[in-house]
Coordinates of C-alpha atoms and ligand atoms in Angstrom, one line a residue:
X1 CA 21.7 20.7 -40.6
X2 CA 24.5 21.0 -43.3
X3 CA 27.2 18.8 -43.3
X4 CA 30.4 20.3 -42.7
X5 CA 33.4 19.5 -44.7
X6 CA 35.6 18.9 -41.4
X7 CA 36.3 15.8 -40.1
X8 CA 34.7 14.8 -36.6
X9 CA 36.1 11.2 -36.3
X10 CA 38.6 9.5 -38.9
X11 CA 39.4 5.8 -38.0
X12 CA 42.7 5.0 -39.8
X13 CA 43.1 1.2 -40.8
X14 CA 42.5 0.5 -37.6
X15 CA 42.6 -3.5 -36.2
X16 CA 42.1 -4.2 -32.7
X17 CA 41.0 -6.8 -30.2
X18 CA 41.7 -8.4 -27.0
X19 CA 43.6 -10.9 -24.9
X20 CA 41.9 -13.8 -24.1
X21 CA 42.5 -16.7 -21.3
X22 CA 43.3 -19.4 -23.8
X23 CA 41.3 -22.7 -23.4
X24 CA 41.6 -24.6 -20.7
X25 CA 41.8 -23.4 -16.6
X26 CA 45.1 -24.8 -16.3
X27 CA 46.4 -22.3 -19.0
X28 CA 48.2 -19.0 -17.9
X29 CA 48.3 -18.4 -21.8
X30 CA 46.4 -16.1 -23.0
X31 CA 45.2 -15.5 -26.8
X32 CA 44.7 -12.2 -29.2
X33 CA 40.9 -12.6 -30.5
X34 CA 41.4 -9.8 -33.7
X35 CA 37.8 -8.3 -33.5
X36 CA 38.1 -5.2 -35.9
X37 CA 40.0 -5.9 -39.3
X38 CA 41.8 -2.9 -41.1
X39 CA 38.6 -0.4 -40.2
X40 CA 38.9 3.4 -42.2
X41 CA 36.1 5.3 -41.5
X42 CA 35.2 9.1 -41.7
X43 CA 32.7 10.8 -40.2
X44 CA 31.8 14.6 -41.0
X45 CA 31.0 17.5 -38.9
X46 CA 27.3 17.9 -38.5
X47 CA 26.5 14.5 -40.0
X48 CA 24.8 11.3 -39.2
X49 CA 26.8 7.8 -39.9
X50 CA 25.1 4.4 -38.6
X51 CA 27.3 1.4 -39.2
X52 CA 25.0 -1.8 -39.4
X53 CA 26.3 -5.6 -38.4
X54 CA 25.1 -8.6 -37.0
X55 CA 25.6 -9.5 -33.3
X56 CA 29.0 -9.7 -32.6
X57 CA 30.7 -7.8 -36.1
X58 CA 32.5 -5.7 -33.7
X59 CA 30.0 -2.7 -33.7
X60 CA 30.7 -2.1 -29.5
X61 CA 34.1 -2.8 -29.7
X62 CA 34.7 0.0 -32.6
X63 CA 32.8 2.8 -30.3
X64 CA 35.4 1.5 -27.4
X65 CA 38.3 2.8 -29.5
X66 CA 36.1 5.9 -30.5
X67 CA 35.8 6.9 -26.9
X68 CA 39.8 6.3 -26.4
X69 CA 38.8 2.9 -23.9
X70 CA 40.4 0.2 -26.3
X71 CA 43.7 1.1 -27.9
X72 CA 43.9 -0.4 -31.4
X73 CA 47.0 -3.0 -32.0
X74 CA 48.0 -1.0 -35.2
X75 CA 46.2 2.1 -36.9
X76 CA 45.1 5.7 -36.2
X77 CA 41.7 7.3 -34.2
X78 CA 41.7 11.1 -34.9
X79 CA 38.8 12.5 -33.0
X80 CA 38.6 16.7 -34.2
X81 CA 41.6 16.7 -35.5
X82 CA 43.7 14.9 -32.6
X83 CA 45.5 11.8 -32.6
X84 CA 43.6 10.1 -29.2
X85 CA 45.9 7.3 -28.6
X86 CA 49.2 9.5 -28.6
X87 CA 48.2 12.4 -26.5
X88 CA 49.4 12.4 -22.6
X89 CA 46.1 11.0 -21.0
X90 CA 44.5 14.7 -19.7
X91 CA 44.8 16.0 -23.0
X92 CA 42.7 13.0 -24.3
X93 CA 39.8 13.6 -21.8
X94 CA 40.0 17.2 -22.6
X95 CA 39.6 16.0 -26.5
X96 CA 36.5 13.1 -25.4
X97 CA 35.3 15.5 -23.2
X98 CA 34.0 16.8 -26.7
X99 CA 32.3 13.4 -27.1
X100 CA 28.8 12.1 -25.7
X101 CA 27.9 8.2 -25.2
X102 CA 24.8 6.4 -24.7
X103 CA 25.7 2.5 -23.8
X104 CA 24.0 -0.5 -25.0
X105 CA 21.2 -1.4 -22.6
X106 CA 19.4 1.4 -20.6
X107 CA 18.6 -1.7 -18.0
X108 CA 21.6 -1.9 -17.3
X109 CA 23.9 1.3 -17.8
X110 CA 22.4 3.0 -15.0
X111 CA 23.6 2.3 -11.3
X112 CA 20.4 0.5 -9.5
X113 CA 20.9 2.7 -6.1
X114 CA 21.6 5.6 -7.4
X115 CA 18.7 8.5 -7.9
X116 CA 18.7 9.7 -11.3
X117 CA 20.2 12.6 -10.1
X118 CA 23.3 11.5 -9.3
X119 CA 23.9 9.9 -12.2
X120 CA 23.2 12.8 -14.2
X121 CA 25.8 14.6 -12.3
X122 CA 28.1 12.3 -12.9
X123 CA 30.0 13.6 -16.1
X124 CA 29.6 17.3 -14.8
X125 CA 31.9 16.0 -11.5
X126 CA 34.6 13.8 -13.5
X127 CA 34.8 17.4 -15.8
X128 CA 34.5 19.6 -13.1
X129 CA 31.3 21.9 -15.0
X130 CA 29.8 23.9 -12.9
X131 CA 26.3 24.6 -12.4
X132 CA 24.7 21.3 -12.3
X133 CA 21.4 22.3 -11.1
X134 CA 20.8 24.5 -14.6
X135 CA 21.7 21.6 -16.6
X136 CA 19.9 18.9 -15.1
X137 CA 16.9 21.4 -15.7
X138 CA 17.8 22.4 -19.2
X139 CA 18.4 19.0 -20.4
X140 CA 15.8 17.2 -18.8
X141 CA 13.6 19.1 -20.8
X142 CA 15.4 18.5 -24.3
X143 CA 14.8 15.1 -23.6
X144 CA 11.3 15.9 -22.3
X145 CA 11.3 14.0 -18.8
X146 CA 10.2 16.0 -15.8
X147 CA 12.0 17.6 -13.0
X148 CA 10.6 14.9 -10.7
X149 CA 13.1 11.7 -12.3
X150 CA 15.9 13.3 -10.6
X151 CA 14.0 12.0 -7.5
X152 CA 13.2 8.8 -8.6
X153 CA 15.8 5.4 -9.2
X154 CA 16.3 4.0 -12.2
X155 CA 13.9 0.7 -11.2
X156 CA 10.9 3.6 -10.8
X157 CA 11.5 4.6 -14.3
X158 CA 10.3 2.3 -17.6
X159 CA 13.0 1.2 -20.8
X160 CA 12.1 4.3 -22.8
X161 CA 12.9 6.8 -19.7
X162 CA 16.0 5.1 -18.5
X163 CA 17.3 5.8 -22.5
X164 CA 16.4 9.7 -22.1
X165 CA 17.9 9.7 -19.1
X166 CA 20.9 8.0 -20.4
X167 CA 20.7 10.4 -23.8
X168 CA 20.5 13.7 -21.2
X169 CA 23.5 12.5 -19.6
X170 CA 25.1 11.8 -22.8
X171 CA 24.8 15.4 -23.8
X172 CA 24.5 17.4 -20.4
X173 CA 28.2 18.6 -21.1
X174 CA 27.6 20.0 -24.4
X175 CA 29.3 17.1 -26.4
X176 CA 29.8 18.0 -30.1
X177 CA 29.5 14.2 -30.7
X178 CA 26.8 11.9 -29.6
X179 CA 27.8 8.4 -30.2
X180 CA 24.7 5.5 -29.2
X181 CA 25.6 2.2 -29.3
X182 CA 22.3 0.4 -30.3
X183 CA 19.7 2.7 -28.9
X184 CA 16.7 1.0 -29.3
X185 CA 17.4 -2.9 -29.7
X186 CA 16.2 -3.0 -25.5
X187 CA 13.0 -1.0 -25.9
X188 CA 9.6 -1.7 -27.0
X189 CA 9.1 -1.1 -31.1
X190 CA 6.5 1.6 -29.9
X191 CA 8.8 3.3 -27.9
X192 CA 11.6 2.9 -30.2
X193 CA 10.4 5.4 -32.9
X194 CA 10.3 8.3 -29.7
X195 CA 13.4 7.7 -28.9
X196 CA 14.6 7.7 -32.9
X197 CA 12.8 10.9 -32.4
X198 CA 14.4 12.1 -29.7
X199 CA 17.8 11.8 -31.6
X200 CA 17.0 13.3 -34.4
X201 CA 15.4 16.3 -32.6
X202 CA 18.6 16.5 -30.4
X203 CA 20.8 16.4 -34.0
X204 CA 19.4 19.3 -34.8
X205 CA 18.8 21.4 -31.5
X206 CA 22.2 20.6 -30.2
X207 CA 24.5 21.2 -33.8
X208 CA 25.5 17.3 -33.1
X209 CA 27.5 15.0 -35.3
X210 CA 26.3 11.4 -34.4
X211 CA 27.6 7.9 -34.7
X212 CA 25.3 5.2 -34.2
X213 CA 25.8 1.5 -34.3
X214 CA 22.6 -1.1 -34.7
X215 CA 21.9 -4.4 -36.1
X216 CA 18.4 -3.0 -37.1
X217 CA 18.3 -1.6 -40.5
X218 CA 14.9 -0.6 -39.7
X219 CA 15.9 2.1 -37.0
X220 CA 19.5 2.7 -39.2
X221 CA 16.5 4.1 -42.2
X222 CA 15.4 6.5 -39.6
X223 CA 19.1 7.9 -38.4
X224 CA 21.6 7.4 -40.8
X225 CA 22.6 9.9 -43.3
X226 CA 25.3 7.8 -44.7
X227 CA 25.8 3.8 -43.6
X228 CA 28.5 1.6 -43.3
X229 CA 28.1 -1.7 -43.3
X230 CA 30.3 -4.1 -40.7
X231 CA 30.9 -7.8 -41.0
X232 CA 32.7 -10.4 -39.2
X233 CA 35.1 -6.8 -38.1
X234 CA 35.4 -5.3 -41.6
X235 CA 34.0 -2.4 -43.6
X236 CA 32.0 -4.2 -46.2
X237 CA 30.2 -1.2 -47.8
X238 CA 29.5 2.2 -47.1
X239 CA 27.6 5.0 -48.6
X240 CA 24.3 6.9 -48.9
X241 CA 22.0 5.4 -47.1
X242 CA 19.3 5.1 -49.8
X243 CA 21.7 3.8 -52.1
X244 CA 23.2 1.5 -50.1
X245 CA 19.2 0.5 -49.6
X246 CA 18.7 0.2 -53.1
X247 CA 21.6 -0.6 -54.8
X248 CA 23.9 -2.8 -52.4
X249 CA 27.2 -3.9 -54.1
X250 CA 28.7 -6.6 -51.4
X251 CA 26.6 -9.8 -50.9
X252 CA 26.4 -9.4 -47.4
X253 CA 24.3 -6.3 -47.6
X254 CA 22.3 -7.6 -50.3
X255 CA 21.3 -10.5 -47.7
X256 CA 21.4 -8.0 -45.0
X257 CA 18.3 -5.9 -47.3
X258 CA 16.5 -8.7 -48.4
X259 CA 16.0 -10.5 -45.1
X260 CA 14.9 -7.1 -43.9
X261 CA 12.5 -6.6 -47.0
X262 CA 11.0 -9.6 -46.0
X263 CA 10.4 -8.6 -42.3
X264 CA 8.6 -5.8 -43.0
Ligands
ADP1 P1 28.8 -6.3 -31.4 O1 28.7 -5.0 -30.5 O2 28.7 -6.0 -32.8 O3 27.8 -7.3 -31.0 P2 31.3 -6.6 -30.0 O4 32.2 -5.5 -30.4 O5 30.6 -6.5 -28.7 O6 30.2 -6.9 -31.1 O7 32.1 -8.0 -30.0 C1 32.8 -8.5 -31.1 C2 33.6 -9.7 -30.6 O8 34.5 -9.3 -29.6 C3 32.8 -10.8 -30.1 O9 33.3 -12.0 -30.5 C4 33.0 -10.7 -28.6 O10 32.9 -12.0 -28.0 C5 34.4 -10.2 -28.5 N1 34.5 -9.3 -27.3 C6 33.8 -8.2 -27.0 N2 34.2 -7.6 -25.9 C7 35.2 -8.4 -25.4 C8 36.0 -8.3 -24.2 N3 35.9 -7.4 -23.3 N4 36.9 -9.3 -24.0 C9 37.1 -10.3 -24.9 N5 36.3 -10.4 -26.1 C10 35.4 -9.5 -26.3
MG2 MG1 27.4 -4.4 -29.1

């Protein structure tokens, strides 16, 4: 797919973080943990950006402010072309409605007594679409599961179905977005080049821009078009993905590469 010259998501020096109980159960204090420091980041119509960081560099917490959940302390999140934290709160589910998200851990983003059904529904009823019978069908076969799993619970279904069924519901609304927040780190490594797979397939059936985060630059190889490179909540590096591979600039990615060099 080309990559348009439009802008799908533009982060603005964004910083953000959260109040925390401050040490101590006596304490009614409560304390700002920055997690995200000063973050720009663009990402183009039609193209597919995977920002790479350890455990805990903030990757979750920048797809929060993404999907309009965590409002940053001080900067700008311009998702196609409007502003998400200043618009009246309908208008900004109208705008994310144009956004599709698969969560971290397909064992446990998916309610345990609920048939797969009705949490494919789900989306379709919080944005009133009709038809939900057509698109069950229609995107249970883009993600190549059988009618049946609307029958079954989640516990019936193994890691690498549980994450189609949490892609299909991530797109059932026709999302120009897809944002996956490390898809693969819960699955097997032979299911998790299907599901790589899977993404790529649906980047190009579905016209998708996507935005995944990982700590794996084994799977980013496989996704990313261009990657960004988060540590400790900053943008370290970003670029190309095979340049970035092959000729890293910050330190941190240079230990990032070489550590996975040596795993493979
Ligand atoms: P990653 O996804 O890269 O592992 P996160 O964005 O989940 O990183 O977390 C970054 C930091 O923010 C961590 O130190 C984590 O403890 C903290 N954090 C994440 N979520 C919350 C929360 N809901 N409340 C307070 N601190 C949080
Ligand atoms: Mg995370």
């Amino acid at each position: 797919m080309s990559v348009g010259s439009k802008v799908a998501i533009k982060l603005e020096r964004v910083t953000a973080g959260y109040l925390t109980a401050a040490r101590g159960w006596r304490s009614l204090r409560r304390r700002l943990e920055v997690v995200l420091n000063n973050v720009s980041l663009e990402v183009y119509n039609g193209e597919r950006v995977v920002i790479i960081g350890e455990s805990g560099s903030g990757k979750s917490t920048l797809l929060r402010v993404v999907l309009g959940l965590l409002k940053p302390l001080r900067g700008r999140v311009v998702v196609l072309g409007k502003e998400v934290y200043s618009l009246p709160w309908s208008e900004r589910v109208r705008v994310l409605r144009a956004v599709g998200y698969v969560p971290q851990d397909p064992y446990k983003a998916l309610n345990p007594s609920l048939k797969i059904r009705y949490s494919l529904m789900e989306p379709l009823e919080a944005l009133g679409i009709g038809d939900p019978e057509g698109r069950m069908a229609r995107v249970l076969r883009l993600v190549q599961l059988s009618e049946e799993v609307m029958n079954y619970y989640p516990t019936d279904l193994s890691g690498g179905m549980r994450q189609r069924v949490l892609i299909a519901r991530a797109v059932i609304h026709d999302p120009e977005i897809l944002v996956l927040d490390e898809p693969t780190s819960a699955l097997d490594v032979s299911i998790q080049a299907q599901i790589i797979n899977l993404i790529n397939d649906l980047y190009e059936k579905l016209n998708l821009t996507v935005l995944v985060v990982t700590h794996d630059l084994g799977v980013a190889q496989y996704l990313a078009d261009r990657a960004v490179i988060l540590y400790k909540g900053e943008i370290v590096e970003e670029g190309f993905f095979e340049d970035v591979l092959h000729s890293p600039r910050n330190n941190y990615t240079k230990l990032l590469i070489k550590s996975y060099r040596a795993s493979i």
